[in-house]
Amino acid sequence: MPWATVMHAFFRSVAAMIVMSGLAGCTSISYYAQSLKGHVEIMAACQDVEELIDDPSIPGTLRARMESASAIRQFAIDELALPDNDSYRSYVNVGRDAVTWAIFAAPEFSLTPQTWCFPVFGCVPYRGYFSKRSAIETAVELERQGLDVYVTGITAYSTLGWSSDPLLSTMLSQDETYLAGLVFHELAHQRVYVKDDSAFNEAFAVAVETTGVRKWLRAAGDTAELRRYKADRRRRAQFLALVSQTRDELSHVYDGSATSEQKRAAKMAAIERLRMRYREMRDSRWRGYRGYDVWFNAPINNAKLAATSVYGDQVATFLRLLDLCSGDYPRFFASVRRIGALDKAYRAEALKAADSCDRAGQIRRPEAANRSPMYSAAGAGD
């Protein structure tokens, strides 16, 4: 699609959001304005991947990464049935460690994250900022309101097909496996996305990301990297199980009749037990692997625990559904769409209860959920 057409559509959609959010006040308008400015600046700096590959003046390391990215992009189309469009066919050096910063917030005695709702795009449990300073200022204001707050840098974001999302220098911060995972994850959001259900959307995308990377490594014949990746995924599942255990403990505390002081003390004790269990697992089962030390050494609160759950709670059920579909991605996507069309109250239940790829989502179908694409961030908590 021509650049002018893409930007006209994007400006039109953002302008509509600003007009529709007028009653929400200047804060909402300024938030949309920074989102528009940040995205436009990135899109204006796009360089075509194929041209970079053919340019002899480009450093060999970057050219090799572009060749890998191009191969990953084609694999996503050919083997994972992900969209064949202009996303991830251009490149931008954003000049910083994160492209955006996401803010998560939750009450002091609740694990239910605060959500922010936007016209057309629906409600999500985070706000994204292109400016780290703006993110921190917002976080400070939320803390003043008595909320637990968690701010994390994001390496990739998606407009879900509203514009052609580029490869970002932040996506190249690690190895080829990491890049493949990000590309598969974000393209999965373009294939299926359900309004107002971030846990469903992110778990679905993680399932596509995980299985896609395994398939990619098998096709490349890289058995050593495949073993490493599987070990990493096992550790990830064990980490999420630890977090889930602590969330269960905290839910019991918060639902009880104790005083605020008692709940606060019990909360601190539960978080310290989480750290202790992690250290025991790291030093024994993980044989000293310290990849999660940064997460545990930083402050832990309800917002951080809630953010982690968004990306992990339903992944296993999506993987099971893909198995029911015999690894056939088009059938899997169709099943996920049917389940996503159910009322949110029945969605997770239907996903767990699915016993057939082609009948998934047909067990109970209340009024279909109203769906539309929305802005998404990837990397938070994963």
GROMACS .gro file of N, CA, C and O in nm, residues 37 119 238 244 344:
model
   20
   37LYS      N    1   0.235   1.097   1.741
   37LYS     CA    2   0.366   1.155   1.712
   37LYS      C    3   0.474   1.047   1.713
   37LYS      O    4   0.557   1.040   1.622
  119PRO      N    5  -1.193   0.456   2.248
  119PRO     CA    6  -1.294   0.440   2.144
  119PRO      C    7  -1.240   0.353   2.030
  119PRO      O    8  -1.124   0.363   1.993
  238GLN      N    9   0.777  -2.280   3.456
  238GLN     CA   10   0.800  -2.296   3.600
  238GLN      C   11   0.797  -2.161   3.672
  238GLN      O   12   0.746  -2.150   3.784
  244SER      N   13   0.190  -1.780   3.982
  244SER     CA   14   0.051  -1.818   4.001
  244SER      C   15   0.024  -1.861   4.145
  244SER      O   16  -0.080  -1.828   4.203
  344LYS      N   17  -1.745  -1.304   2.660
  344LYS     CA   18  -1.622  -1.316   2.738
  344LYS      C   19  -1.638  -1.408   2.858
  344LYS      O   20  -1.544  -1.479   2.897
   0.00000   0.00000   0.00000
